[in-house]
Amino acid sequence: MIKNLQKLLAIPSVTGTPEVFDALACVLDICKELGFRTKNVDGKLGYAEIGEGEELMGILCHLDVVPAGEGWTCEPFAGTVKEDRIYGRGVMDDKGPAMAAIYAMKDVLESGKKLNKRVRIIFGVMEECGDWEDMEYYKSCEEIPSFGFTPDADFPAIYGEKGILMAVLSMDAAKAGFLEIAGGDAPNMVAAWAKGKLLDGSVFQETGKAAHGSTPEDGENAITKLMEKAAARDCHFAKVYMDKIGWCLDGSGCGIGLSDSASGGLTFNAGKISMDDGKVKLAVDIRYPVTYAEEDVVSKLCDNFADAEIAVEIEAAMKPVYMAQDGFVISKLMEAYREVTGDDTPPQLIGGGTYARAMDNIVAFGPAFPGRELTEHQANEWIFTEDLEKAREIYRLAIEKLACE
């Protein structure tokens, strides 16, 4: 397994480069050598399959990686093994987990246990760019799995992910009250800086504390700090901001304070502000509870800001992921995890987004174990070889429980 993983890690398959298809050819060759049925789907993505039966179980992986970036002390595209770790871009996200899943399928195939379902591992090549056109193409022309998992997050199983909306709230600059305004780096980050200049010449500059947009309570929003001071100087946009957003992180000020028993409350993060095309534009990140639909949030948001002459535009949306904790899939995944690890940590529900959103009835399952350092997207990305072997064992057992019993 490690040898073939090193072969895959040596391919610099950065999203959007031709090398992603070299990585696809590599894994399909490996799977074919292991006795799987394989298919390259029109040069856009591919899959490998074992087992028999009408029902199809899916395992979603991706072979594309983010750029290596600076700061490496070893070759990023080599799969260097040092002591108890293997290093390389994509070793955690997602080539290492993909290889663990491949070899788990091999173990099931060689065990002689009869599969009553087909198990298909699907290899995407566009996960890191966020639009997932490859998976959309797959769904348009190939059989869609009834259920499955993606080894692209954390152990134990993640049974739910809140819905995600990226929206832009805009107001004509002439009405807003700012001559200049800028702040934050991305909608899904708590703004760590903000600066602005009002029509009366007042200048403000604020600093905050960055955090992920799904957990705004972990940060300190510099945009809100600036707006609080600007509102005191009668700045129209800032007054609306403090009235409808302010320091409230659950969206209740702008009419979307939704909550459910399954996933808790909505979170609202003002992540980035700018002045473009004669408008002040505020980019926000909204994570809404799993039992609600996008329309439940958008309609209320638009209605609430209409009287303030603020336009709402939805730039990106991802629907929630949710499976019952006591349902068949989560129960079997948790059985496999607990039998191998002895860890009774319950399944998790998160505000972040994983590859599970690419298809219905897919949940995130590994490879990061509780308490382990998360190294994906960082210089010197690494994973313990022991953890890869343990993930392989968990995935083997999960496949047996889901597709053999």
mmCIF file of N, CA and C in Angstrom, residues 242-313:
data_model
loop_
_atom_site.group_PDB
_atom_site.id
_atom_site.type_symbol
_atom_site.label_atom_id
_atom_site.label_comp_id
_atom_site.label_asym_id
_atom_site.label_seq_id
_atom_site.Cartn_x
_atom_site.Cartn_y
_atom_site.Cartn_z
ATOM 1 N N MET A 242 -25.424 47.245 12.354
ATOM 2 C CA MET A 242 -25.502 47.012 13.802
ATOM 3 C C MET A 242 -26.918 46.641 14.235
ATOM 4 N N ASP A 243 -27.915 47.121 13.485
ATOM 5 C CA ASP A 243 -29.300 46.801 13.817
ATOM 6 C C ASP A 243 -29.656 45.374 13.442
ATOM 7 N N LYS A 244 -29.169 44.908 12.300
ATOM 8 C CA LYS A 244 -29.601 43.619 11.775
ATOM 9 C C LYS A 244 -28.561 42.501 11.924
ATOM 10 N N ILE A 245 -27.305 42.866 12.120
ATOM 11 C CA ILE A 245 -26.248 41.858 12.263
ATOM 12 C C ILE A 245 -25.554 42.041 13.609
ATOM 13 N N GLY A 246 -24.783 43.112 13.723
ATOM 14 C CA GLY A 246 -24.132 43.440 14.986
ATOM 15 C C GLY A 246 -23.281 42.298 15.522
ATOM 16 N N TRP A 247 -23.344 42.121 16.829
ATOM 17 C CA TRP A 247 -22.550 41.076 17.490
ATOM 18 C C TRP A 247 -23.316 39.764 17.600
ATOM 19 N N CYS A 248 -24.499 39.721 17.026
ATOM 20 C CA CYS A 248 -25.316 38.511 17.047
ATOM 21 C C CYS A 248 -24.784 37.517 16.015
ATOM 22 N N LEU A 249 -24.520 36.304 16.421
ATOM 23 C CA LEU A 249 -23.908 35.305 15.537
ATOM 24 C C LEU A 249 -24.885 34.232 15.075
ATOM 25 N N ASP A 250 -26.182 34.374 15.415
ATOM 26 C CA ASP A 250 -27.147 33.340 15.043
ATOM 27 C C ASP A 250 -28.160 33.799 14.002
ATOM 28 N N GLY A 251 -27.965 35.002 13.444
ATOM 29 C CA GLY A 251 -28.842 35.487 12.391
ATOM 30 C C GLY A 251 -30.180 35.998 12.848
ATOM 31 N N SER A 252 -30.448 36.012 14.145
ATOM 32 C CA SER A 252 -31.768 36.418 14.625
ATOM 33 C C SER A 252 -32.057 37.885 14.339
ATOM 34 N N GLY A 253 -31.018 38.721 14.291
ATOM 35 C CA GLY A 253 -31.227 40.138 14.009
ATOM 36 C C GLY A 253 -31.769 40.402 12.625
ATOM 37 N N CYS A 254 -31.465 39.500 11.682
ATOM 38 C CA CYS A 254 -31.968 39.676 10.313
ATOM 39 C C CYS A 254 -32.996 38.605 9.960
ATOM 40 N N GLY A 255 -33.658 38.070 10.991
ATOM 41 C CA GLY A 255 -34.823 37.232 10.762
ATOM 42 C C GLY A 255 -34.566 35.785 10.421
ATOM 43 N N ILE A 256 -33.321 35.299 10.586
ATOM 44 C CA ILE A 256 -33.037 33.908 10.216
ATOM 45 C C ILE A 256 -32.452 33.123 11.389
ATOM 46 N N GLY A 257 -32.887 33.430 12.572
ATOM 47 C CA GLY A 257 -32.383 32.737 13.758
ATOM 48 C C GLY A 257 -32.985 31.350 13.912
ATOM 49 N N LEU A 258 -32.743 30.490 12.941
ATOM 50 C CA LEU A 258 -33.339 29.166 12.904
ATOM 51 C C LEU A 258 -32.546 28.186 13.771
ATOM 52 N N SER A 259 -33.249 27.169 14.262
ATOM 53 C CA SER A 259 -32.597 26.164 15.101
ATOM 54 C C SER A 259 -33.411 24.881 15.042
ATOM 55 N N ASP A 260 -32.756 23.743 15.257
ATOM 56 C CA ASP A 260 -33.471 22.481 15.389
ATOM 57 C C ASP A 260 -32.758 21.610 16.414
ATOM 58 N N SER A 261 -33.438 20.558 16.847
ATOM 59 C CA SER A 261 -32.872 19.686 17.870
ATOM 60 C C SER A 261 -31.746 18.822 17.325
ATOM 61 N N ALA A 262 -31.747 18.589 16.008
ATOM 62 C CA ALA A 262 -30.740 17.712 15.414
ATOM 63 C C ALA A 262 -29.370 18.369 15.316
ATOM 64 N N SER A 263 -29.338 19.673 14.985
ATOM 65 C CA SER A 263 -28.049 20.310 14.713
ATOM 66 C C SER A 263 -27.836 21.648 15.392
ATOM 67 N N GLY A 264 -28.794 22.086 16.193
ATOM 68 C CA GLY A 264 -28.611 23.346 16.899
ATOM 69 C C GLY A 264 -28.956 24.554 16.042
ATOM 70 N N GLY A 265 -28.299 25.673 16.347
ATOM 71 C CA GLY A 265 -28.673 26.927 15.729
ATOM 72 C C GLY A 265 -27.880 27.287 14.489
ATOM 73 N N LEU A 266 -28.453 28.195 13.722
ATOM 74 C CA LEU A 266 -27.787 28.783 12.560
ATOM 75 C C LEU A 266 -26.610 29.633 13.006
ATOM 76 N N THR A 267 -25.561 29.717 12.187
ATOM 77 C CA THR A 267 -24.464 30.655 12.444
ATOM 78 C C THR A 267 -24.357 31.627 11.284
ATOM 79 N N PHE A 268 -24.001 32.859 11.616
ATOM 80 C CA PHE A 268 -23.920 33.944 10.638
ATOM 81 C C PHE A 268 -22.585 34.653 10.821
ATOM 82 N N ASN A 269 -21.792 34.690 9.746
ATOM 83 C CA ASN A 269 -20.480 35.332 9.824
ATOM 84 C C ASN A 269 -20.324 36.369 8.726
ATOM 85 N N ALA A 270 -20.034 37.607 9.130
ATOM 86 C CA ALA A 270 -19.688 38.670 8.177
ATOM 87 C C ALA A 270 -18.187 38.568 7.910
ATOM 88 N N GLY A 271 -17.825 38.009 6.740
ATOM 89 C CA GLY A 271 -16.432 37.647 6.521
ATOM 90 C C GLY A 271 -15.595 38.629 5.731
ATOM 91 N N LYS A 272 -16.226 39.377 4.811
ATOM 92 C CA LYS A 272 -15.432 40.255 3.941
ATOM 93 C C LYS A 272 -16.293 41.425 3.492
ATOM 94 N N ILE A 273 -15.702 42.606 3.471
ATOM 95 C CA ILE A 273 -16.402 43.793 3.002
ATOM 96 C C ILE A 273 -15.508 44.560 2.039
ATOM 97 N N SER A 274 -16.144 45.159 1.016
ATOM 98 C CA SER A 274 -15.376 45.879 0.003
ATOM 99 C C SER A 274 -16.281 46.929 -0.652
ATOM 100 N N MET A 275 -15.658 47.789 -1.463
ATOM 101 C CA MET A 275 -16.413 48.732 -2.276
ATOM 102 C C MET A 275 -16.065 48.461 -3.736
ATOM 103 N N ASP A 276 -17.066 47.984 -4.474
ATOM 104 C CA ASP A 276 -16.880 47.623 -5.876
ATOM 105 C C ASP A 276 -18.058 48.111 -6.698
ATOM 106 N N ASP A 277 -17.757 48.634 -7.882
ATOM 107 C CA ASP A 277 -18.805 49.042 -8.831
ATOM 108 C C ASP A 277 -19.830 49.979 -8.204
ATOM 109 N N GLY A 278 -19.335 50.898 -7.379
ATOM 110 C CA GLY A 278 -20.224 51.876 -6.774
ATOM 111 C C GLY A 278 -21.116 51.336 -5.680
ATOM 112 N N LYS A 279 -20.760 50.196 -5.137
ATOM 113 C CA LYS A 279 -21.567 49.596 -4.073
ATOM 114 C C LYS A 279 -20.684 49.132 -2.912
ATOM 115 N N VAL A 280 -21.210 49.214 -1.709
ATOM 116 C CA VAL A 280 -20.587 48.561 -0.562
ATOM 117 C C VAL A 280 -21.110 47.135 -0.541
ATOM 118 N N LYS A 281 -20.194 46.164 -0.526
ATOM 119 C CA LYS A 281 -20.580 44.755 -0.596
ATOM 120 C C LYS A 281 -20.049 44.004 0.618
ATOM 121 N N LEU A 282 -20.958 43.361 1.326
ATOM 122 C CA LEU A 282 -20.614 42.564 2.496
ATOM 123 C C LEU A 282 -20.852 41.092 2.172
ATOM 124 N N ALA A 283 -19.798 40.290 2.191
ATOM 125 C CA ALA A 283 -19.908 38.854 1.929
ATOM 126 C C ALA A 283 -20.071 38.119 3.248
ATOM 127 N N VAL A 284 -21.119 37.299 3.341
ATOM 128 C CA VAL A 284 -21.422 36.610 4.589
ATOM 129 C C VAL A 284 -21.487 35.100 4.370
ATOM 130 N N ASP A 285 -21.197 34.376 5.424
ATOM 131 C CA ASP A 285 -21.222 32.915 5.444
ATOM 132 C C ASP A 285 -22.304 32.490 6.434
ATOM 133 N N ILE A 286 -23.271 31.718 5.940
ATOM 134 C CA ILE A 286 -24.397 31.279 6.761
ATOM 135 C C ILE A 286 -24.413 29.759 6.794
ATOM 136 N N ARG A 287 -24.446 29.181 7.987
ATOM 137 C CA ARG A 287 -24.549 27.728 8.155
ATOM 138 C C ARG A 287 -25.889 27.455 8.848
ATOM 139 N N TYR A 288 -26.807 26.799 8.138
ATOM 140 C CA TYR A 288 -28.156 26.643 8.679
ATOM 141 C C TYR A 288 -28.455 25.189 9.061
ATOM 142 N N PRO A 289 -29.399 24.991 10.001
ATOM 143 C CA PRO A 289 -29.669 23.659 10.544
ATOM 144 C C PRO A 289 -30.106 22.645 9.484
ATOM 145 N N VAL A 290 -29.852 21.375 9.774
ATOM 146 C CA VAL A 290 -30.005 20.324 8.769
ATOM 147 C C VAL A 290 -31.442 20.050 8.366
ATOM 148 N N THR A 291 -32.426 20.402 9.197
ATOM 149 C CA THR A 291 -33.819 20.109 8.849
ATOM 150 C C THR A 291 -34.485 21.241 8.075
ATOM 151 N N TYR A 292 -33.737 22.286 7.751
ATOM 152 C CA TYR A 292 -34.272 23.396 6.968
ATOM 153 C C TYR A 292 -33.747 23.343 5.538
ATOM 154 N N ALA A 293 -34.454 24.045 4.644
ATOM 155 C CA ALA A 293 -34.060 24.141 3.240
ATOM 156 C C ALA A 293 -33.501 25.522 2.957
ATOM 157 N N GLU A 294 -32.750 25.623 1.874
ATOM 158 C CA GLU A 294 -32.164 26.900 1.464
ATOM 159 C C GLU A 294 -33.223 27.997 1.378
ATOM 160 N N GLU A 295 -34.397 27.665 0.841
ATOM 161 C CA GLU A 295 -35.453 28.660 0.649
ATOM 162 C C GLU A 295 -35.943 29.236 1.979
ATOM 163 N N ASP A 296 -35.892 28.426 3.029
ATOM 164 C CA ASP A 296 -36.320 28.904 4.346
ATOM 165 C C ASP A 296 -35.451 30.064 4.820
ATOM 166 N N VAL A 297 -34.180 30.018 4.459
ATOM 167 C CA VAL A 297 -33.233 31.049 4.879
ATOM 168 C C VAL A 297 -33.275 32.239 3.928
ATOM 169 N N VAL A 298 -33.209 31.975 2.631
ATOM 170 C CA VAL A 298 -33.081 33.044 1.643
ATOM 171 C C VAL A 298 -34.296 33.963 1.643
ATOM 172 N N SER A 299 -35.479 33.398 1.698
ATOM 173 C CA SER A 299 -36.688 34.233 1.653
ATOM 174 C C SER A 299 -36.743 35.184 2.840
ATOM 175 N N LYS A 300 -36.422 34.669 4.028
ATOM 176 C CA LYS A 300 -36.440 35.521 5.226
ATOM 177 C C LYS A 300 -35.346 36.578 5.169
ATOM 178 N N LEU A 301 -34.184 36.201 4.665
ATOM 179 C CA LEU A 301 -33.068 37.133 4.586
ATOM 180 C C LEU A 301 -33.397 38.288 3.635
ATOM 181 N N CYS A 302 -33.924 37.959 2.469
ATOM 182 C CA CYS A 302 -34.271 38.992 1.481
ATOM 183 C C CYS A 302 -35.355 39.917 2.016
ATOM 184 N N ASP A 303 -36.384 39.343 2.626
ATOM 185 C CA ASP A 303 -37.476 40.153 3.164
ATOM 186 C C ASP A 303 -36.971 41.105 4.237
ATOM 187 N N ASN A 304 -36.057 40.628 5.075
ATOM 188 C CA ASN A 304 -35.605 41.434 6.192
ATOM 189 C C ASN A 304 -34.745 42.607 5.763
ATOM 190 N N PHE A 305 -33.951 42.422 4.702
ATOM 191 C CA PHE A 305 -33.070 43.504 4.266
ATOM 192 C C PHE A 305 -33.701 44.423 3.219
ATOM 193 N N ALA A 306 -34.862 44.039 2.680
ATOM 194 C CA ALA A 306 -35.482 44.838 1.619
ATOM 195 C C ALA A 306 -35.814 46.255 2.094
ATOM 196 N N ASP A 307 -36.317 46.388 3.335
ATOM 197 C CA ASP A 307 -36.699 47.712 3.823
ATOM 198 C C ASP A 307 -35.495 48.605 4.106
ATOM 199 N N ALA A 308 -34.300 48.013 4.128
ATOM 200 C CA ALA A 308 -33.077 48.790 4.366
ATOM 201 C C ALA A 308 -32.346 49.113 3.058
ATOM 202 N N GLU A 309 -32.982 48.810 1.945
ATOM 203 C CA GLU A 309 -32.409 49.064 0.610
ATOM 204 C C GLU A 309 -31.072 48.319 0.425
ATOM 205 N N ILE A 310 -31.032 47.123 0.955
ATOM 206 C CA ILE A 310 -29.877 46.246 0.776
ATOM 207 C C ILE A 310 -30.296 45.049 -0.066
ATOM 208 N N ALA A 311 -29.586 44.866 -1.166
ATOM 209 C CA ALA A 311 -29.867 43.740 -2.047
ATOM 210 C C ALA A 311 -29.127 42.507 -1.559
ATOM 211 N N VAL A 312 -29.747 41.340 -1.718
ATOM 212 C CA VAL A 312 -29.166 40.064 -1.300
ATOM 213 C C VAL A 312 -28.947 39.199 -2.537
ATOM 214 N N GLU A 313 -27.708 38.750 -2.713
ATOM 215 C CA GLU A 313 -27.385 37.853 -3.827
ATOM 216 C C GLU A 313 -26.704 36.606 -3.279
#
